[in-house]
Coordinates of C-alpha atoms in Angstrom, one line a residue:
M216 CA 0.0 0.0 0.0
G217 CA 2.5 2.6 -1.1
C218 CA 6.3 2.3 -1.1
F219 CA 8.3 4.2 1.5
A220 CA 11.8 5.6 1.3
S221 CA 13.7 8.0 3.5
T222 CA 17.0 9.8 3.1
P223 CA 19.1 10.2 6.2
K224 CA 19.8 13.7 7.3
D225 CA 23.5 13.4 6.6
T226 CA 23.2 13.0 2.9
G227 CA 23.2 16.8 2.6
G228 CA 21.9 19.4 0.1
N229 CA 18.1 19.2 0.4
R230 CA 17.3 20.6 3.8
R231 CA 18.4 24.2 4.2
K232 CA 19.0 25.3 7.8
P233 CA 19.1 29.1 8.2
T234 CA 21.1 30.2 11.1
S235 CA 18.5 32.8 12.1
I236 CA 14.9 33.4 11.3
G237 CA 14.7 36.9 12.7
D238 CA 11.7 38.3 14.7
V239 CA 9.1 35.7 15.6
S240 CA 5.6 36.4 16.9
V241 CA 4.2 33.2 15.4
Y242 CA 6.5 30.2 15.1
V243 CA 6.4 28.3 11.8
P244 CA 8.4 25.1 12.2
G245 CA 9.8 25.1 8.7
L246 CA 8.0 24.7 5.3
R247 CA 8.0 21.2 3.9
I248 CA 9.5 21.5 0.4
P249 CA 8.3 19.3 -2.5
K250 CA 10.8 17.7 -5.0
P251 CA 10.0 17.2 -8.7
V252 CA 7.8 14.3 -9.8
E253 CA 7.6 12.7 -13.2
F254 CA 3.9 12.0 -13.7
S255 CA 4.4 10.9 -17.3
Q256 CA 6.5 7.9 -16.2
S257 CA 3.9 6.6 -13.8
L258 CA 0.7 7.7 -15.4
G259 CA 1.5 8.2 -19.1
D260 CA -0.2 5.0 -20.3
Q261 CA -3.2 5.4 -17.9
L262 CA -4.4 8.9 -18.3
P263 CA -4.9 11.3 -21.3
K264 CA -1.8 13.3 -22.1
T265 CA -3.5 16.6 -21.4
L266 CA -4.4 15.5 -17.9
V267 CA -0.8 14.3 -17.2
E268 CA 0.6 17.6 -18.5
R269 CA -1.8 19.6 -16.3
L270 CA -0.8 17.7 -13.2
T271 CA 2.8 18.2 -14.1
A272 CA 2.5 21.9 -14.8
L273 CA 0.6 22.6 -11.5
R274 CA 3.0 20.7 -9.4
T275 CA 6.1 22.1 -11.1
R276 CA 4.8 25.6 -10.3
I277 CA 4.6 24.6 -6.6
V278 CA 8.0 23.0 -6.6
V279 CA 9.7 26.1 -8.1
M280 CA 7.9 28.6 -5.9
A281 CA 8.4 26.6 -2.7
N282 CA 12.1 26.1 -3.3
Q283 CA 12.5 29.8 -4.0
E284 CA 11.0 30.6 -0.6
G285 CA 13.1 28.0 1.2
P286 CA 12.1 26.3 4.5
T287 CA 11.1 29.6 6.2
I288 CA 9.6 32.9 5.1
T289 CA 9.3 34.6 8.5
R290 CA 11.9 37.2 7.8
T291 CA 10.5 39.5 5.1
R292 CA 7.3 40.4 3.3
R293 CA 8.4 39.6 -0.3
K294 CA 6.6 40.8 -3.4
T295 CA 6.4 39.3 -6.8
Q296 CA 7.4 41.3 -9.9
H297 CA 3.7 42.1 -10.4
G298 CA 3.3 43.4 -6.9
G299 CA 1.5 40.4 -5.4
S300 CA 2.6 38.5 -2.3
T301 CA 4.7 35.4 -2.8
L302 CA 2.8 33.8 0.1
A303 CA -0.5 34.4 -1.6
D304 CA 0.8 33.2 -5.0
L305 CA 2.1 29.9 -3.6
H306 CA -1.1 29.4 -1.6
Q307 CA -3.1 29.9 -4.8
A308 CA -0.9 27.4 -6.6
L309 CA -1.6 24.8 -4.0
E310 CA -5.4 25.5 -4.1
D311 CA -5.3 25.1 -7.9
Y312 CA -3.5 21.8 -7.6
I313 CA -5.8 20.1 -5.1
P314 CA -8.9 19.6 -7.3
V315 CA -6.7 18.0 -10.0
L316 CA -4.7 15.9 -7.5
L317 CA -7.9 14.6 -5.9
G318 CA -8.7 12.7 -9.1
L319 CA -5.9 10.2 -8.2
T320 CA -7.8 9.3 -5.0
K321 CA -11.0 8.3 -6.8
D322 CA -9.4 5.4 -8.7
G323 CA -7.9 2.7 -6.6
S324 CA -5.5 1.8 -9.4
L325 CA -4.0 5.3 -9.4
Q326 CA -3.6 6.0 -5.7
F327 CA -0.3 4.3 -5.3
K328 CA 1.2 4.8 -8.8
V329 CA 3.2 8.0 -8.3
Q330 CA 6.0 8.4 -5.8
F331 CA 5.9 11.8 -4.1
I332 CA 8.9 13.2 -2.4
W333 CA 9.0 16.0 0.2
V334 CA 11.8 17.5 2.2
N335 CA 11.0 17.2 5.9
Q336 CA 11.9 19.9 8.5
E337 CA 11.2 18.4 11.9
D338 CA 11.9 14.8 11.2
E339 CA 15.3 13.1 11.7
E340 CA 15.2 11.9 8.0
E341 CA 15.9 14.6 5.5
E342 CA 13.2 13.6 3.0
T343 CA 10.4 11.1 2.7
A344 CA 9.2 9.5 -0.5
L345 CA 5.8 7.7 -0.5
S346 CA 3.9 6.2 -3.3
N347 CA 0.6 7.4 -1.9
V348 CA -1.5 10.3 -3.1
W349 CA -2.9 10.8 0.4
Y350 CA 0.7 11.6 1.5
E351 CA 0.8 14.3 -1.2
L352 CA -2.5 15.8 -0.1
L353 CA -1.5 15.7 3.5
S354 CA 1.8 17.6 2.6
V355 CA -0.1 20.1 0.6
L356 CA -2.6 20.9 3.4
H357 CA 0.3 21.2 5.9
L358 CA 2.1 23.6 3.6
M359 CA -1.1 25.7 3.1
A360 CA -1.5 26.0 6.9
M361 CA 2.2 27.0 7.4
L362 CA 1.9 29.7 4.7
Q363 CA -1.1 31.1 6.7
M364 CA 0.9 31.0 9.9
S365 CA 3.8 32.8 8.1
Q366 CA 1.4 35.5 7.0
A367 CA 0.1 35.9 10.5
N368 CA 3.7 36.3 11.8
L369 CA 4.3 39.1 9.3
L370 CA 1.1 40.8 10.4
L371 CA 2.0 40.6 14.1
L372 CA 5.5 42.1 13.9
P373 CA 5.2 45.5 15.5
R374 CA 6.0 48.4 13.2
G375 CA 7.3 51.8 14.0
T376 CA 4.8 54.6 13.9
S377 CA 5.1 58.1 12.3
D378 CA 4.6 59.7 15.7
G379 CA 7.7 58.0 17.0
Y380 CA 6.0 56.1 19.8
H381 CA 6.6 52.5 20.7
P382 CA 6.2 50.1 17.7
K383 CA 2.8 48.5 17.6
V384 CA 0.5 46.2 15.7
S385 CA -2.6 47.9 14.2
E386 CA -6.0 46.7 15.1
E387 CA -6.7 45.8 11.5
N388 CA -3.7 43.5 11.5
R389 CA -4.8 41.9 14.7
R390 CA -8.3 41.2 13.4
T391 CA -7.0 39.9 10.2
S392 CA -4.5 37.6 12.0
I393 CA -7.4 36.0 13.9
D394 CA -9.1 35.1 10.6
I395 CA -5.8 33.7 9.3
F396 CA -5.2 31.6 12.4
L397 CA -8.7 30.1 12.0
K398 CA -8.1 29.3 8.4
A399 CA -4.7 27.6 9.2
A400 CA -6.4 25.6 11.9
G401 CA -9.1 24.6 9.4
Y402 CA -6.6 23.2 6.9
L403 CA -5.0 21.2 9.7
D404 CA -8.3 20.0 11.1
C405 CA -9.3 18.8 7.7
A406 CA -6.0 16.9 7.4
I407 CA -6.6 15.3 10.8
R408 CA -10.3 14.4 10.2
H409 CA -10.3 13.5 6.5
V410 CA -6.8 12.7 5.3
V411 CA -5.0 11.0 8.1
P412 CA -7.8 8.3 8.4
Q413 CA -7.0 7.2 4.9
F414 CA -3.7 5.7 6.1
T415 CA -3.5 2.3 7.7
S416 CA -1.7 2.2 11.1
E417 CA 1.4 0.8 9.4
Q418 CA 1.4 3.6 6.8
R419 CA 1.0 6.2 9.5
R420 CA 4.2 5.0 11.1
S421 CA 6.0 5.7 7.8
L422 CA 4.9 9.3 7.8
P423 CA 7.6 11.9 8.7
I424 CA 7.1 13.4 12.2
D425 CA 6.0 16.7 10.6
L426 CA 2.8 15.0 9.5
A427 CA 2.2 12.8 12.6
E428 CA -1.3 13.3 14.0
G429 CA 0.1 14.7 17.2
A430 CA 2.2 17.3 15.3
L431 CA -0.8 18.3 13.3
R432 CA -3.0 18.6 16.4
A433 CA -0.3 20.7 18.2
L434 CA -0.1 23.1 15.2
C435 CA -3.9 23.4 15.1
L436 CA -4.1 24.1 18.8
Q437 CA -1.2 26.6 18.5
A438 CA -3.1 28.5 15.8
L439 CA -6.2 28.6 18.0
G440 CA -4.2 29.6 21.1
Q441 CA -2.5 32.5 19.3
G442 CA -5.9 33.5 18.0
V443 CA -7.3 33.8 21.6
D444 CA -4.1 35.6 22.6
I445 CA -5.0 38.3 20.1
Q446 CA -8.6 38.4 21.2
L447 CA -7.5 38.9 24.8
G448 CA -5.2 41.7 23.8
M449 CA -8.1 43.4 22.0
A450 CA -10.3 42.9 25.1
I451 CA -7.6 44.5 27.3
D452 CA -7.7 47.6 25.0
S453 CA -11.5 47.7 25.1
A454 CA -13.2 49.7 27.8
K455 CA -16.3 47.5 27.4
A456 CA -14.7 44.2 28.2
T457 CA -15.3 43.1 31.7
L458 CA -12.8 41.3 34.0
A459 CA -14.9 38.1 33.6
V460 CA -14.5 38.2 29.8
K461 CA -10.8 38.7 30.1
R462 CA -10.5 35.9 32.6
R463 CA -12.4 33.5 30.4
L464 CA -10.2 34.3 27.3
A465 CA -7.1 33.9 29.4
C466 CA -8.2 30.5 30.8
E467 CA -9.2 29.3 27.4
M468 CA -5.8 30.3 26.1
V469 CA -4.2 28.2 28.9
K470 CA -6.3 25.2 27.7
Y471 CA -5.3 25.5 24.1
W472 CA -1.6 25.7 24.9
Q473 CA -1.8 22.9 27.5
Q474 CA -3.3 20.7 24.9
A475 CA -0.7 21.7 22.3
Q476 CA 2.0 20.8 24.8
D477 CA 0.4 17.5 25.6
N478 CA 0.4 16.6 21.8
I479 CA 3.9 17.7 21.1
M480 CA 6.0 16.7 24.2
N481 CA 6.2 13.0 23.4
L482 CA 6.9 13.4 19.7
P483 CA 10.5 12.6 18.6
L484 CA 11.0 16.0 17.1
A485 CA 14.5 16.6 15.8
N486 CA 16.8 18.7 13.6
G487 CA 16.6 22.1 15.4
W488 CA 13.2 23.0 14.0
G489 CA 11.5 20.4 16.1
E490 CA 13.3 21.2 19.3
K491 CA 12.6 24.9 18.8
H492 CA 8.9 24.1 18.2
R493 CA 8.8 22.4 21.6
F494 CA 10.4 25.4 23.2
F495 CA 7.9 27.7 21.6
V496 CA 4.9 25.8 22.9
K497 CA 6.4 25.6 26.4
W498 CA 7.0 29.4 26.3
K499 CA 3.5 30.2 25.2
Y500 CA 1.9 27.8 27.7
V501 CA 3.7 29.4 30.6
E502 CA 2.8 32.9 29.3
A503 CA -0.8 31.9 29.0
K504 CA -0.8 30.7 32.6
A505 CA 0.5 34.1 33.8
A506 CA -2.5 35.7 32.1
G507 CA -4.9 33.1 33.5
Y508 CA -3.7 33.4 37.1
Y509 CA -3.6 37.2 36.9
Y510 CA -7.2 37.7 35.9
H511 CA -8.4 34.9 38.1
G512 CA -6.6 36.6 41.0
L513 CA -8.2 40.0 40.3
I514 CA -11.7 38.5 40.3
L515 CA -11.0 36.5 43.5
D516 CA -9.9 39.8 45.1
E517 CA -13.3 41.3 44.5
G518 CA -14.7 38.9 47.1
N519 CA -15.3 40.0 50.6
T520 CA -13.8 37.1 52.7
E521 CA -10.3 36.5 54.1
K522 CA -10.2 33.2 52.2
L523 CA -10.9 34.7 48.8
H524 CA -8.4 37.5 49.4
G525 CA -5.8 34.9 50.3
M526 CA -6.6 32.9 47.2
A527 CA -6.3 36.1 45.1
V528 CA -2.8 36.8 46.4
A529 CA -1.8 33.2 45.8
A530 CA -3.1 33.5 42.2
L531 CA -1.3 36.7 41.6
Q532 CA 1.9 35.3 43.0
A533 CA 1.6 32.4 40.7
A534 CA 1.1 34.8 37.8
D535 CA 4.2 36.6 38.8
E536 CA 6.2 33.4 38.9
C537 CA 4.8 32.3 35.5
L538 CA 5.8 35.7 34.0
K539 CA 9.4 35.2 35.2
E540 CA 9.4 31.7 33.9
S541 CA 8.0 32.8 30.5
K542 CA 10.9 35.2 30.1
K543 CA 13.4 32.3 30.6
A544 CA 11.4 30.1 28.3
S545 CA 11.5 32.9 25.7
E546 CA 15.2 33.2 26.0
A547 CA 15.6 29.4 25.6
F548 CA 13.4 29.5 22.4
N549 CA 15.3 32.4 20.9
A550 CA 18.7 30.8 21.6
S551 CA 17.8 27.4 20.1
S552 CA 18.8 26.8 16.5
P553 CA 17.8 28.5 14.2
T554 CA 18.1 31.5 16.4
S555 CA 15.4 34.1 16.6
R556 CA 14.4 37.3 18.3
T557 CA 11.3 38.4 20.2
P558 CA 9.9 41.5 18.7
P559 CA 8.8 44.5 20.9
L560 CA 5.9 43.4 23.1
F561 CA 2.4 44.4 22.2
G562 CA -1.2 43.4 23.2
T563 CA -1.6 40.9 26.0
M564 CA 2.0 40.6 27.1
K565 CA 2.9 44.3 26.9
Y566 CA 0.1 45.0 29.3
L567 CA 0.7 42.1 31.6
S568 CA 4.4 42.4 31.8
E569 CA 3.8 45.8 33.4
K570 CA 0.7 45.0 35.4
I571 CA 1.5 41.6 37.0
P572 CA 4.5 42.7 39.0
K573 CA 2.9 45.9 40.2
D574 CA -0.5 44.5 41.1
T575 CA 1.1 41.4 42.8
S576 CA 3.3 43.5 45.0
S577 CA 0.5 45.8 45.9
K578 CA -2.0 43.0 46.7
V579 CA 0.5 41.1 48.8
R580 CA 1.4 44.2 50.8
I581 CA -2.3 45.1 51.4
N582 CA -3.3 41.6 52.4
R583 CA -0.2 41.1 54.6
D584 CA -1.3 44.2 56.6
L585 CA -4.8 42.8 56.9
Y586 CA -4.2 39.1 57.5
S587 CA -1.7 36.7 58.9
Y588 CA 1.2 35.7 56.7
E589 CA 0.3 32.0 56.8
K590 CA -3.2 32.5 55.5
I591 CA -2.2 34.2 52.3
M592 CA 0.6 31.8 51.3
E593 CA -1.6 28.9 50.2
T594 CA -1.0 27.2 46.9
A595 CA -2.3 28.8 43.7
P596 CA -6.1 28.1 43.2
T597 CA -7.2 26.0 40.3
L598 CA -8.1 28.0 37.2
P599 CA -11.8 27.8 36.1
D600 CA -12.5 25.3 33.3
F601 CA -14.3 27.1 30.5
A602 CA -15.4 25.4 27.2
L603 CA -13.2 26.3 24.3
A604 CA -15.1 28.8 22.1
L605 CA -12.7 29.4 19.2
K606 CA -13.0 26.7 16.5
P607 CA -11.1 26.1 13.3
D608 CA -12.7 27.3 10.1
E609 CA -14.5 24.4 8.3
Y610 CA -12.4 23.7 5.3
Q611 CA -13.8 21.2 2.8
L612 CA -11.8 19.5 0.1
P613 CA -13.0 20.9 -3.3
P614 CA -14.9 18.8 -5.9
L615 CA -12.9 17.1 -8.6
D616 CA -11.5 19.2 -11.4
A617 CA -13.6 19.1 -14.6
S618 CA -10.7 17.7 -16.5
W619 CA -11.3 14.4 -14.7
L620 CA -14.9 14.2 -15.9
V621 CA -13.7 14.8 -19.5
S622 CA -11.1 12.1 -19.0
K623 CA -13.8 9.6 -17.9
D624 CA -16.0 10.5 -20.9
N625 CA -13.1 9.9 -23.2
Q626 CA -12.4 6.5 -21.7
R627 CA -16.0 5.3 -22.2

């Protein structure tokens, strides 16, 4: 059910490792890069020449564009010679390819005819070749999601302003990034629900770690977690958002990142990209906990009992500890290869990095004056468990390209 071949990482030449990926608001664990495929050799005697040529042209376009971009495009916002975005053009090329590619899944005799080769980024093996069209589709959906995440990163890098104030991210960019995160999550969710089940258990073990179900789930949850982070930052800026709303968003963010960490921690991620991915998830999980404990502490402090005030102080102290830990986690992430930088703070963490130390110190001092030291030093209270509200966009695989219908008519 599909031949499998891997190339060890020491064969050299295919996987490019940049030494630095610059400023990172959204971590993209490398772009999987396709290698050329000769459709005519595998399908030339089974499909009309025009259809084989169409498949070849569509995929060749993707190969050329993806290799031009390299494994990462987090550093600059490149434009094509016609003024369009290279991200958008590559994404469109992938969308154009899928309806034609899907034709190979509809005929059992064609599913395993073509060997598809992709360069891995997080796997120990440099590249994986599988004669399985579902592997090709899974790789395409993964690349589409990573392009969206790359676009979100570009939108969320703070820019200098004409008035000379602290660099910031516009509200328009923040709103757009949420839509992009949901779209990326939708591609990954589709891959998990509709493509991964097409593989047998044995075939799944042959997939590179980039495409393991746990890795796909972690990326999907990362996209949703970063979306909620932006929502929380916008709520912080809104005079209408209540403490209860902010606490709910913060606690939901904790759950997304906790689940992302649960999915990624046991994966044998390798080759720099993978280890860095794990560092990123750990950093964002601890950062989310700082927000969760902070807003939970503020609401507990609104209570009128000694116990609630003690719990509030414990929560704020936990937030302060998590904030300190998140700074260390951020440093570990940036120091890991390929190195990166944290852009100027904005949104949630810009606010909380200033408020958490100040409010914690103030509340501890006030409550220490009111109550005995022992009663306020209890362990941090459990965070409320809210249902997760942010869901991936529903992405459905497109219908077959019309060229397949013409092909069937010609074969009759």
